[in-house]
XYZ file of N, CA, C and O in Angstrom:
336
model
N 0.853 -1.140 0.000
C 0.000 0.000 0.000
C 0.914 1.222 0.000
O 1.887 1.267 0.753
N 0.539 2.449 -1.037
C 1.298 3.446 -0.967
C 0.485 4.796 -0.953
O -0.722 4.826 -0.713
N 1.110 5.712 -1.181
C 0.991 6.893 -1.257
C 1.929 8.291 -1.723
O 3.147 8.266 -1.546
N 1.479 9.100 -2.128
C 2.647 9.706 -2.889
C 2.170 11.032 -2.696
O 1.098 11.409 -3.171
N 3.269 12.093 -1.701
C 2.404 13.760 -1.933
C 3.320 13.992 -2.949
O 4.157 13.138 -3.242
N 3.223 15.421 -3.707
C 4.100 15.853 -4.406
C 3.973 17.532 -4.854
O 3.301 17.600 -5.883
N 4.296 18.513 -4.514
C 4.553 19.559 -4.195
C 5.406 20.201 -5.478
O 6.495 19.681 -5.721
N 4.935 21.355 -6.341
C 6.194 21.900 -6.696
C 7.860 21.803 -6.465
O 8.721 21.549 -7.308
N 7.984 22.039 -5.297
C 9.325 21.648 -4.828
C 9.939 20.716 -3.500
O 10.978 20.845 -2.852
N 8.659 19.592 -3.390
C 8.702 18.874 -2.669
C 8.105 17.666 -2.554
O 6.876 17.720 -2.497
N 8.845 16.051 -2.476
C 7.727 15.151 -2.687
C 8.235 13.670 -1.704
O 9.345 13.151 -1.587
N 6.865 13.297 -1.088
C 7.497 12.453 -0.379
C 6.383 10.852 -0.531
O 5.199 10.960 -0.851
N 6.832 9.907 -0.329
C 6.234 8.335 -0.528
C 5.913 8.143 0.571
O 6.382 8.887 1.433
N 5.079 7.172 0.921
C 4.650 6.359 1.959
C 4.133 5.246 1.568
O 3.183 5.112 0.797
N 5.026 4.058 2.330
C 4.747 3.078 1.855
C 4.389 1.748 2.856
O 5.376 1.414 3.512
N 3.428 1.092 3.055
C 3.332 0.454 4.341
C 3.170 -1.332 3.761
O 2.012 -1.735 3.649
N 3.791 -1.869 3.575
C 3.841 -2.931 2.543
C 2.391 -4.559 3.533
O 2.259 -4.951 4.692
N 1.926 -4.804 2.633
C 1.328 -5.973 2.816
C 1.171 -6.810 2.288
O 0.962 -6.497 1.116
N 1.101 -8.732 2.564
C 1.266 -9.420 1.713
C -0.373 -9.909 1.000
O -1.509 -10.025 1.459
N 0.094 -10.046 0.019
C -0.898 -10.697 -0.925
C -1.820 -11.997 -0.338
O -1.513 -13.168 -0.114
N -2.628 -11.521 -0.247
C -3.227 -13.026 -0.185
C -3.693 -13.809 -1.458
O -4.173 -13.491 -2.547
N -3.396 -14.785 -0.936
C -3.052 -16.249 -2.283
C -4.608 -16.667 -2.439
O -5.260 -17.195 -1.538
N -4.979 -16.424 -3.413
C -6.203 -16.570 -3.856
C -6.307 -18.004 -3.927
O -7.477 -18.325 -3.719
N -5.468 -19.128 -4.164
C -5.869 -20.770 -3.577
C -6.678 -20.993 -2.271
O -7.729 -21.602 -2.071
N -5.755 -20.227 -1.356
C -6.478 -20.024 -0.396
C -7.673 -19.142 0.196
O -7.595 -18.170 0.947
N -8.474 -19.578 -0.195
C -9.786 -18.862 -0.131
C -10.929 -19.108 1.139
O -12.119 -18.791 1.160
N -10.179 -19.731 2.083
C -10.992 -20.003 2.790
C -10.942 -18.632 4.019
O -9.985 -18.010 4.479
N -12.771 -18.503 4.326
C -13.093 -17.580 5.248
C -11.767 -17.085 6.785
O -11.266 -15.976 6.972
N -11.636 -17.867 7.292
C -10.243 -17.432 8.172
C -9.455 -16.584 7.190
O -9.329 -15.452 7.657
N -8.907 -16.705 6.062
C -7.856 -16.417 5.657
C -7.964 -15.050 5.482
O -7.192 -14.231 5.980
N -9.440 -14.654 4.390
C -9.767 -13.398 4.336
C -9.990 -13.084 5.239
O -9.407 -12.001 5.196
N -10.516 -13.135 6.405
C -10.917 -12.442 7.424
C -9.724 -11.576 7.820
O -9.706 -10.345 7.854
N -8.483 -12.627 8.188
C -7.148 -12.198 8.327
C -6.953 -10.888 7.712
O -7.008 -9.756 8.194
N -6.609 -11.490 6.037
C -6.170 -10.621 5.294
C -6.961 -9.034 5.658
O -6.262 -8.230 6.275
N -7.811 -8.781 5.430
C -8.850 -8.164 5.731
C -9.221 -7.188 6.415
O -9.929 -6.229 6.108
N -8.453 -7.603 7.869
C -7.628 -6.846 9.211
C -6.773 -6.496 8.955
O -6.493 -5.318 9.177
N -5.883 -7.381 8.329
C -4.757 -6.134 8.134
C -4.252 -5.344 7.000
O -3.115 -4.875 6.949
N -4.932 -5.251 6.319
C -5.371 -4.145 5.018
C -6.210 -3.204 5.756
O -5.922 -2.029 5.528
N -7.354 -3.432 6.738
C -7.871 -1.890 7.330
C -7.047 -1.529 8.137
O -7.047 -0.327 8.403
N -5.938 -2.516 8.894
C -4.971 -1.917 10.185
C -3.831 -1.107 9.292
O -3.467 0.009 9.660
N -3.179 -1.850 7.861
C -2.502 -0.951 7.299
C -2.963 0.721 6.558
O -2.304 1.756 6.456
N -4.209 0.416 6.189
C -4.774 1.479 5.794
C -4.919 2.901 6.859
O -4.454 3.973 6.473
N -5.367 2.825 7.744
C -5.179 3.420 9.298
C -3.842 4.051 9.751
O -3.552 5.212 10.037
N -3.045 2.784 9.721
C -1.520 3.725 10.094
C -1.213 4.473 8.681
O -0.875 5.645 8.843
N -1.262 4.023 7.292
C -1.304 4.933 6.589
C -1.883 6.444 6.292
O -1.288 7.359 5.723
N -3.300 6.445 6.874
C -3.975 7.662 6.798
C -3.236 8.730 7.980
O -2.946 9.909 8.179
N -3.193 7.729 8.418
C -2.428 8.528 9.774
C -1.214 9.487 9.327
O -1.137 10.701 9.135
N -0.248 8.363 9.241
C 1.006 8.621 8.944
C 1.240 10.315 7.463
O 2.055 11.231 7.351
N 0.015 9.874 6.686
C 0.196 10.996 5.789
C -0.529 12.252 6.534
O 0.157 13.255 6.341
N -1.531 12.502 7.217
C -2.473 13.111 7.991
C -1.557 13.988 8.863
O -1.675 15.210 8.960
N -0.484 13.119 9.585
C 0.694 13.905 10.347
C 1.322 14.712 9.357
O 1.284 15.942 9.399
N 1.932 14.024 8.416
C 3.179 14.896 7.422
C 2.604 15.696 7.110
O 3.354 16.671 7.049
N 0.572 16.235 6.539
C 0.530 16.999 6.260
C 0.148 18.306 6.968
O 0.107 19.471 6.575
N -0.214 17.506 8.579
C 0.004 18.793 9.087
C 1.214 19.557 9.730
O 1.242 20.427 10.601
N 2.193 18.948 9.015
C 3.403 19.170 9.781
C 3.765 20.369 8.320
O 3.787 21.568 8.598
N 3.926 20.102 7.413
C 3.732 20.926 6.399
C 2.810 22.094 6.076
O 3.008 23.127 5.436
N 2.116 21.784 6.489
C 0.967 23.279 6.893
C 1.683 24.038 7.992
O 2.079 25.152 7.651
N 1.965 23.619 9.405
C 2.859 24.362 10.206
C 3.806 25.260 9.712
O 4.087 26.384 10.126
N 4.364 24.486 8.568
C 6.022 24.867 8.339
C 5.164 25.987 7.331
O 5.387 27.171 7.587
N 4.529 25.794 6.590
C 4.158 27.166 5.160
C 3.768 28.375 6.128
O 4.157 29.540 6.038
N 2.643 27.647 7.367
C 2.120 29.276 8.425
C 2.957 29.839 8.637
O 3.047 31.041 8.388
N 4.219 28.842 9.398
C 5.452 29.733 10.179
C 6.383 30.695 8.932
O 6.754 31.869 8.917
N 6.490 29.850 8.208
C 7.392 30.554 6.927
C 6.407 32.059 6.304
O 6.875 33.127 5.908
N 5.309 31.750 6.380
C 4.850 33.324 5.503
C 4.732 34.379 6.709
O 5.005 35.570 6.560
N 4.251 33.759 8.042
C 4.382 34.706 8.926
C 6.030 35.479 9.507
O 6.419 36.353 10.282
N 6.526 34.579 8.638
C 8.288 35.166 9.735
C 8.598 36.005 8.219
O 9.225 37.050 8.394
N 8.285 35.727 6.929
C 8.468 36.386 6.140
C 7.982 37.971 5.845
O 8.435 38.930 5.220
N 6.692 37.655 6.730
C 5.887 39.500 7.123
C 5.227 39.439 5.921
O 5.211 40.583 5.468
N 4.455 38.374 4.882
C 3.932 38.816 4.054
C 2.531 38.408 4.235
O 1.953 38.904 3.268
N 1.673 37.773 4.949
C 0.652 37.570 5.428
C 0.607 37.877 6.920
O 1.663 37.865 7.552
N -0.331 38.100 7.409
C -0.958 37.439 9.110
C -0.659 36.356 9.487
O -0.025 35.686 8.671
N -0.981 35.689 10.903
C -0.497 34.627 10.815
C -2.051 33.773 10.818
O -2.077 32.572 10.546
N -3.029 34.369 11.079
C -4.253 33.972 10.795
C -4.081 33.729 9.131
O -3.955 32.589 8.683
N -4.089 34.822 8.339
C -4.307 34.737 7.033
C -3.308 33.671 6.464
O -3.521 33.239 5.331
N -2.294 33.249 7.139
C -1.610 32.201 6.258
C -2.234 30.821 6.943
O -2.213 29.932 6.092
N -2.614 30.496 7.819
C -3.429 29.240 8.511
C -4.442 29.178 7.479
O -4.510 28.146 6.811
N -5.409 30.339 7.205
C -6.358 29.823 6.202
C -6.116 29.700 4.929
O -7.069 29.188 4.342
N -4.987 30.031 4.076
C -4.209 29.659 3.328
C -3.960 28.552 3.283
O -4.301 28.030 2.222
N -3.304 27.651 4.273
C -2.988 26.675 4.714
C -4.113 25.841 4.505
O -4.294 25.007 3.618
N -4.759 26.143 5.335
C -6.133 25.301 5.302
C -6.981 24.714 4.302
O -7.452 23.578 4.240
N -7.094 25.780 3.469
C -7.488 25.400 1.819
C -6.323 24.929 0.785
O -6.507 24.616 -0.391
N -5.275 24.945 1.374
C -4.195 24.071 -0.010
C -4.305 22.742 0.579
O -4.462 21.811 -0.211
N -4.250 22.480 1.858
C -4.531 21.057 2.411
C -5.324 20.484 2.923
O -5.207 19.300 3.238
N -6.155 21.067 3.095
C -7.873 20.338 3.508
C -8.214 20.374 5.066
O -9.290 19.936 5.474
């Protein structure tokens, strides 16, 4: 399972790897398994990108506010609408 941001001048992967389940094996235990941990990987994934991007929103507020060219309100909502 991956993920990919990518920024004008910045780009980063996330990658949380899981194995395939073997379609021979088809019996109910197996998927169930599988199943769990495709929503448990999915989760630390959302996560994991959810952090980076608010860690990146931090860094653009702090940067336009130390630059003096916005507020520091007006660059949060800036912020807010380039990243959701």
């Amino acid at each position: 399972m991956e993920a990919h941001y990518i920024s004008p001048t910045f780009s980063h992967s996330f990658t949380h790897p899981i194995r395939a389940q073997n379609s021979a094996s088809s019996n109910a235990a197996d998927k169930t398994t599988y199943l769990a941990a495709l929503r448990n990987k999915s989760a630390q994934l959302q996560q994991e990108v959810n952090g980076f991007l608010t860690q990146k929103m931090e860094e653009d507020v702090q940067s336009a506010a130390q630059e003096g060219k916005v507020k520091k309100s007006q660059a949060e909502e800036r912020a807010e609408e380039m990243y959701g």
